[in-house]
XYZ file of C-alpha atoms in Angstrom:
248
model
C 18.530 106.234 50.449
C 18.098 109.693 52.030
C 14.630 111.182 51.617
C 14.380 114.942 51.162
C 11.466 117.308 51.613
C 9.749 118.277 48.382
C 11.242 121.745 48.073
C 14.776 120.385 48.555
C 14.241 117.878 45.753
C 13.132 120.766 43.508
C 16.284 122.678 44.413
C 18.485 119.676 43.629
C 16.843 119.295 40.225
C 17.352 122.985 39.539
C 21.050 122.923 40.482
C 21.715 119.765 38.467
C 19.941 121.239 35.446
C 21.907 124.474 35.733
C 25.186 122.546 35.712
C 24.250 120.152 32.899
C 22.874 122.875 30.610
C 25.675 125.385 31.179
C 28.300 125.956 28.463
C 30.966 124.795 30.920
C 29.647 122.250 33.481
C 32.928 122.447 35.408
C 32.407 126.166 36.015
C 28.833 125.362 36.985
C 30.104 122.979 39.672
C 32.475 125.658 40.931
C 29.698 128.269 41.032
C 27.436 126.097 43.197
C 30.293 124.842 45.363
C 31.254 128.434 46.122
C 27.610 129.383 46.668
C 27.434 126.762 49.417
C 30.877 127.855 50.691
C 32.291 124.370 50.359
C 35.984 123.714 49.716
C 37.268 121.489 46.945
C 38.783 119.242 49.599
C 35.466 118.833 51.416
C 33.584 118.079 48.206
C 36.251 115.581 47.132
C 36.081 113.811 50.509
C 32.318 113.417 50.249
C 32.624 112.055 46.731
C 35.458 109.682 47.625
C 37.878 111.278 45.181
C 40.806 113.691 45.318
C 40.744 117.530 45.326
C 42.773 117.473 42.099
C 39.866 115.739 40.325
C 37.480 118.502 41.417
C 40.012 121.133 40.398
C 40.479 119.523 36.980
C 36.728 119.537 36.321
C 36.294 123.136 37.463
C 39.241 124.400 35.432
C 38.295 122.466 32.292
C 41.427 120.302 32.321
C 39.225 117.225 32.568
C 36.331 116.648 30.153
C 32.825 117.453 31.319
C 31.546 115.177 34.107
C 28.724 112.777 33.403
C 25.211 113.078 34.793
C 25.851 110.512 37.552
C 28.841 112.475 38.838
C 26.857 115.725 38.737
C 24.031 114.076 40.679
C 26.515 113.000 43.354
C 27.974 116.524 43.477
C 24.543 118.080 43.992
C 23.678 115.592 46.746
C 26.991 116.314 48.504
C 26.381 120.073 48.339
C 22.828 119.816 49.674
C 23.772 117.414 52.462
C 26.609 119.745 53.466
C 24.253 122.729 53.632
C 21.622 120.787 55.592
C 24.263 119.909 58.174
C 24.962 123.649 58.586
C 21.325 124.617 59.087
C 20.101 124.975 55.500
C 19.832 128.781 55.273
C 21.022 128.862 51.671
C 18.470 126.190 50.755
C 15.825 128.452 52.241
C 17.037 131.269 49.984
C 16.813 129.042 46.925
C 13.369 127.786 47.912
C 12.081 131.365 47.904
C 13.453 131.783 44.388
C 11.443 128.864 43.018
C 7.993 130.341 43.523
C 6.110 133.497 42.598
C 5.990 135.377 39.314
C 5.542 138.953 40.539
C 9.213 139.343 41.329
C 10.307 138.342 37.825
C 7.959 140.933 36.323
C 10.035 143.593 38.122
C 13.386 142.251 36.827
C 15.009 144.066 33.882
C 18.239 142.052 33.776
C 20.114 139.564 35.957
C 23.563 138.121 35.229
C 26.513 136.469 36.969
C 30.140 137.210 36.108
C 32.629 134.463 35.251
C 35.119 136.226 37.527
C 34.493 138.859 40.234
C 34.940 142.581 39.539
C 36.211 145.020 42.193
C 33.503 147.448 43.285
C 35.249 150.647 42.143
C 35.894 149.159 38.699
C 32.245 148.091 38.495
C 30.921 151.515 39.524
C 33.206 153.325 37.077
C 32.258 151.023 34.194
C 28.559 151.910 34.476
C 29.119 155.633 35.061
C 27.927 155.641 38.655
C 29.097 157.727 41.639
C 29.630 156.305 45.121
C 27.548 157.975 47.845
C 28.415 155.597 50.702
C 31.699 153.789 50.233
C 32.636 150.235 51.197
C 34.514 149.595 54.443
C 37.095 147.460 52.652
C 37.772 145.530 49.455
C 34.530 144.356 47.837
C 34.144 142.022 44.851
C 31.045 142.014 42.657
C 30.087 138.570 41.314
C 27.010 139.619 39.334
C 24.141 142.077 39.158
C 20.361 142.291 39.276
C 18.500 145.225 37.722
C 15.002 145.768 39.078
C 12.210 148.321 38.586
C 11.971 149.730 42.112
C 8.348 150.863 41.779
C 7.145 147.407 40.718
C 9.260 145.768 43.407
C 7.989 147.922 46.275
C 4.348 148.101 45.148
C 3.730 144.613 43.754
C 6.217 142.161 45.274
C 5.990 140.762 48.841
C 9.121 141.472 50.863
C 9.867 137.770 51.370
C 10.460 137.470 47.613
C 13.236 140.082 47.669
C 15.677 137.241 48.314
C 15.496 136.521 44.589
C 17.604 139.651 44.078
C 20.631 137.560 44.974
C 20.326 134.896 42.296
C 23.089 132.396 42.984
C 25.241 134.738 45.097
C 24.800 137.544 47.617
C 28.001 139.201 46.340
C 26.184 141.090 43.629
C 25.075 144.602 42.738
C 21.390 145.337 43.307
C 20.534 147.988 40.710
C 17.238 149.812 41.325
C 15.757 151.857 38.458
C 13.008 154.508 38.609
C 13.923 155.589 42.126
C 11.908 158.679 43.056
C 13.002 159.813 46.502
C 16.340 158.125 47.090
C 15.237 155.828 49.889
C 12.931 153.038 48.614
C 15.709 150.568 47.675
C 17.270 150.832 51.132
C 13.878 150.404 52.798
C 13.224 147.328 50.627
C 16.568 145.786 51.572
C 16.075 146.629 55.246
C 12.650 144.963 55.265
C 14.222 141.832 53.761
C 16.877 141.864 56.459
C 14.122 141.623 59.065
C 14.098 137.843 58.453
C 17.602 137.310 57.082
C 20.888 139.125 57.603
C 21.825 138.877 53.926
C 22.622 142.061 52.011
C 23.876 142.910 48.502
C 27.511 143.820 47.875
C 26.415 147.254 46.625
C 23.164 149.090 45.898
C 22.980 151.216 42.744
C 20.134 153.757 42.593
C 19.056 155.065 39.192
C 16.874 158.120 38.684
C 17.862 160.487 41.512
C 20.551 163.159 41.779
C 21.435 162.041 45.286
C 19.988 159.730 47.976
C 18.008 161.467 50.698
C 19.211 161.497 54.293
C 17.240 158.355 55.258
C 18.677 156.311 52.408
C 22.222 157.362 53.266
C 21.694 156.687 56.965
C 20.328 153.178 56.333
C 23.259 152.401 54.017
C 25.764 153.569 56.633
C 24.139 151.728 59.539
C 23.739 148.491 57.585
C 27.240 148.838 56.064
C 25.957 148.593 52.475
C 27.917 150.479 49.791
C 25.630 152.841 47.877
C 26.063 154.502 44.474
C 23.896 156.564 42.117
C 23.712 156.634 38.325
C 21.754 159.021 36.084
C 22.119 157.825 32.503
C 19.058 156.402 30.747
C 17.853 152.903 31.567
C 18.847 151.715 28.100
C 22.345 153.177 28.544
C 22.645 151.614 31.987
C 21.588 148.180 30.768
C 23.947 148.437 27.794
C 26.870 149.367 30.080
C 26.144 146.435 32.389
C 25.839 143.946 29.556
C 28.988 145.233 27.866
C 30.849 144.876 31.156
C 29.621 141.296 31.566
C 30.579 140.460 27.985
C 34.063 142.016 28.224
C 34.686 140.216 31.496
C 33.520 136.900 30.004
C 35.864 137.280 27.014
C 38.848 138.205 29.190
C 38.398 135.155 31.425
C 38.183 132.659 28.580
């Protein structure tokens, strides 16, 4: 039997629990498979089954898998990532510890299906300051109090912004000068090249020149929004709920 380091075992338990406790375990399998960038065919091969079986579970055509099957899925995903260097396991390991980051979080959700960036920005009443270079999908969002993040949270914990996917909107509230979110993301990129799909800054009329320049150089779409925090959170949650209903 393969022995894993302690933090990897913790990650495996977390992934398995997320799948088992989700409303739709098949969608949970798909979420983690896509997080690890693993194809249905590759997962099926490692489990000794066919891609159609994986597809049936993920689509809900087959009844929910049992705990033994889920355990085998999680092991296959982790082994696959370890063979590729384990960077995503490192990301997840950083998410397991530390409470200061979670004190800065106002909301954090994943979408059942991705939303195109322009649709996302329009839905929350934001304006794009630095546009994307091509088509960008948003798979979720994280709303964070920028002052608490910058003042109280070590930069290595910023990886928690991504949740289960890097293709998400990082929404920073209480921005004062229009640059702190970009500086926070840039400091995180000093030890990993990961970046959010879009940064939303709340609380400023426009980003200052440094914020815009960082966004352009790092190729990170940037938008601003000036409604109240309550209105912003309501718009985000309504968007997530409408999208969830549509994809049922």
